[in-house]
XYZ file of C-alpha atoms in Angstrom:
224
model
C 0.000 0.000 0.000
C 1.303 3.435 -0.940
C 0.344 6.306 1.356
C 0.270 9.450 -0.792
C -0.826 12.977 0.170
C -4.074 12.454 -1.758
C -4.955 8.964 -0.432
C -4.010 5.274 -0.337
C -3.385 3.202 -3.449
C -1.855 -0.105 -4.483
C -1.106 -2.286 -7.479
C -4.015 -4.733 -7.824
C -5.054 -7.623 -10.075
C -6.695 -5.262 -12.575
C -3.313 -3.595 -13.113
C -1.531 -6.932 -13.576
C -4.092 -8.126 -16.128
C -4.045 -4.960 -18.235
C -0.395 -3.946 -17.914
C 1.169 -7.396 -18.382
C -1.725 -9.361 -19.927
C -1.415 -12.194 -17.393
C -4.378 -14.410 -16.378
C -5.729 -13.479 -12.934
C -8.382 -16.153 -12.406
C -7.200 -19.743 -12.230
C -5.375 -22.383 -10.230
C -2.905 -21.217 -7.568
C 0.767 -21.380 -8.553
C 1.972 -23.976 -6.059
C 3.870 -27.237 -6.162
C 7.026 -29.036 -5.142
C 10.139 -26.865 -4.919
C 13.667 -28.069 -5.678
C 16.262 -27.658 -2.936
C 19.280 -29.160 -4.713
C 20.899 -29.301 -8.130
C 20.453 -33.086 -8.231
C 16.670 -32.804 -7.777
C 16.529 -30.094 -10.427
C 18.610 -32.214 -12.798
C 16.282 -35.208 -12.390
C 13.115 -33.108 -12.869
C 14.447 -31.511 -16.081
C 15.257 -34.950 -17.488
C 11.679 -36.034 -16.795
C 10.066 -32.880 -18.205
C 12.358 -32.044 -21.141
C 14.546 -35.089 -21.721
C 17.636 -32.930 -21.201
C 19.271 -31.520 -18.070
C 21.122 -28.225 -17.523
C 24.808 -28.126 -16.648
C 25.856 -26.714 -13.298
C 27.047 -23.601 -15.103
C 23.452 -23.116 -16.328
C 22.153 -22.964 -12.762
C 22.520 -20.790 -9.724
C 21.780 -22.841 -6.617
C 18.429 -24.495 -7.278
C 17.469 -21.964 -9.977
C 17.893 -22.336 -13.742
C 19.207 -19.354 -15.707
C 16.749 -17.907 -18.219
C 19.311 -18.213 -21.012
C 19.182 -22.022 -20.736
C 15.376 -22.013 -20.841
C 15.354 -19.691 -23.867
C 17.779 -21.961 -25.720
C 15.657 -24.959 -24.748
C 12.497 -23.289 -26.077
C 14.180 -22.616 -29.429
C 15.580 -26.134 -29.860
C 13.004 -28.370 -28.173
C 10.289 -29.974 -30.279
C 7.072 -29.513 -28.307
C 4.886 -32.579 -28.753
C 2.834 -32.623 -25.543
C 0.057 -30.146 -26.364
C -1.900 -30.996 -23.218
C 0.884 -29.993 -20.816
C 1.513 -26.769 -22.745
C -2.168 -25.810 -22.719
C -2.397 -26.450 -18.971
C -0.015 -23.547 -18.320
C -2.860 -21.127 -19.027
C -4.989 -22.643 -16.246
C -2.872 -21.008 -13.537
C -3.301 -17.550 -12.050
C 0.094 -16.185 -13.067
C -1.146 -12.655 -12.435
C -1.921 -13.421 -8.790
C 1.476 -15.089 -8.358
C 3.205 -12.092 -9.930
C 1.371 -9.653 -7.642
C 2.058 -11.740 -4.532
C 5.764 -11.660 -5.304
C 5.685 -7.886 -5.901
C 3.942 -7.318 -2.559
C 6.555 -9.445 -0.787
C 9.395 -7.597 -2.538
C 7.941 -4.193 -1.566
C 7.582 -5.372 2.020
C 11.260 -6.338 2.161
C 12.331 -3.121 0.430
C 10.554 -0.967 3.034
C 12.946 -2.097 5.796
C 15.330 0.617 6.953
C 18.462 -1.447 6.218
C 17.410 -2.662 2.738
C 19.232 -1.086 -0.205
C 17.886 -3.224 -3.091
C 14.588 -4.519 -4.452
C 13.713 -7.495 -6.629
C 10.480 -8.838 -8.077
C 8.383 -7.859 -11.134
C 9.575 -4.247 -11.246
C 8.334 -3.791 -14.817
C 4.800 -4.033 -13.413
C 5.546 -1.496 -10.674
C 7.196 0.969 -13.046
C 4.427 0.923 -15.670
C 1.757 1.082 -12.966
C 3.384 4.289 -11.703
C 3.583 5.744 -15.227
C -0.095 4.979 -15.904
C -1.338 6.298 -12.561
C 1.022 9.298 -12.464
C 1.276 10.324 -16.128
C 3.028 13.608 -15.288
C 6.014 11.497 -14.153
C 6.171 9.230 -17.206
C 8.091 9.427 -20.468
C 6.090 9.797 -23.667
C 4.353 6.527 -24.687
C 5.526 5.340 -28.100
C 2.704 2.889 -28.888
C -0.498 4.096 -27.148
C -2.799 1.558 -28.846
C -0.885 -1.627 -28.109
C -1.718 -4.456 -25.678
C -0.462 -5.388 -23.158
C -0.328 -1.794 -21.914
C 3.333 -2.196 -20.943
C 4.074 -2.128 -24.682
C 3.107 1.546 -24.757
C 6.603 2.377 -23.566
C 8.555 -0.194 -25.546
C 11.999 1.278 -26.280
C 10.944 4.534 -24.623
C 14.623 5.498 -24.151
C 14.910 6.169 -27.898
C 12.012 8.598 -27.997
C 12.392 10.542 -24.737
C 16.068 11.127 -24.067
C 15.338 14.021 -21.709
C 13.656 11.623 -19.280
C 16.794 9.504 -18.965
C 18.683 12.309 -17.224
C 16.159 13.121 -14.494
C 17.599 12.546 -11.015
C 16.130 10.953 -7.901
C 15.669 14.385 -6.315
C 13.306 15.341 -9.173
C 10.947 12.432 -8.454
C 11.071 12.872 -4.665
C 10.075 16.522 -5.073
C 7.265 15.542 -7.455
C 5.865 13.058 -4.926
C 6.099 15.576 -2.087
C 4.150 18.126 -4.139
C 1.556 15.662 -5.486
C -1.832 17.351 -5.933
C -5.378 16.035 -6.253
C -5.972 15.339 -9.932
C -2.406 14.289 -10.711
C -3.075 10.690 -9.627
C -5.358 8.799 -12.046
C -7.750 6.721 -9.935
C -9.733 5.338 -12.896
C -6.785 4.592 -15.152
C -8.472 2.241 -17.620
C -11.615 4.199 -18.500
C -12.612 4.286 -22.182
C -11.227 7.807 -22.576
C -7.775 6.523 -21.559
C -7.654 2.963 -22.913
C -9.440 1.825 -26.059
C -11.494 -1.229 -24.928
C -11.178 -2.739 -28.411
C -7.475 -3.496 -27.924
C -8.082 -5.582 -24.785
C -8.668 -9.329 -25.462
C -12.089 -10.664 -24.352
C -10.463 -13.325 -22.137
C -8.891 -10.553 -20.054
C -12.253 -8.856 -19.447
C -13.857 -12.218 -18.621
C -11.659 -12.430 -15.519
C -12.522 -8.934 -14.266
C -14.944 -10.408 -11.728
C -11.985 -11.210 -9.437
C -10.145 -7.895 -9.781
C -11.806 -6.327 -6.741
C -11.911 -9.519 -4.637
C -10.384 -9.377 -1.150
C -8.515 -12.698 -1.197
C -5.051 -14.190 -0.610
C -2.605 -14.117 -3.523
C -0.490 -17.272 -3.761
C 2.933 -17.975 -5.269
C 4.390 -21.113 -3.681
C 5.369 -20.155 -0.100
C 4.601 -16.476 -0.754
C 1.045 -15.600 0.368
C -0.028 -11.941 0.427
C -3.399 -10.288 0.997
C -5.184 -8.547 -1.903
C -6.652 -5.774 0.248
C -8.808 -3.949 -2.295
C -11.326 -3.166 0.463
C -8.826 -0.551 1.720
C -9.414 1.765 -1.234
C -12.080 0.257 -3.515
């Protein structure tokens, strides 16, 4: 939850669905976790028929470069397992992880932040347009694509310092924060896929968000 001079706000499932295009209504993202390279090696052999080298891993995590290479070279024959990926609520998992990352980053001795920061950044640009660079593709979906390669089109923005943004937040006025960010006068409803709108029934639900051991509360009742 962000406490601004004009009220409380937060990134919610609606933002995840429209900014990143992720499904928000589905099965929870849970399952067995791997605690060793050996377990990871065995699971990859079962799932893909090939295992990563130790240099392709960091602890019990696989580097994205190995997965990208696998995607390019692997012949996908199991359509059922691929289709089942869409049954999970990846949007809820993404938001749970962002909430957890923001919680850790708020500690006085924390100097870094991880998590889906693309979501956080574009949420801020949509809700606080006076702080954002110029969107390059305003009619594209997902909405994050509005600012694809924004560095090439708004070089001035690249040189703004932290002090500039702190001052802007301190002086935030009513009307500068966009509470209804996805109204028809701001986002053309025709660019949003029907399956995204079909899941809108859960966007204001006050429920737990789940991503493996990470469980965070979707407290939309605080500001709905």
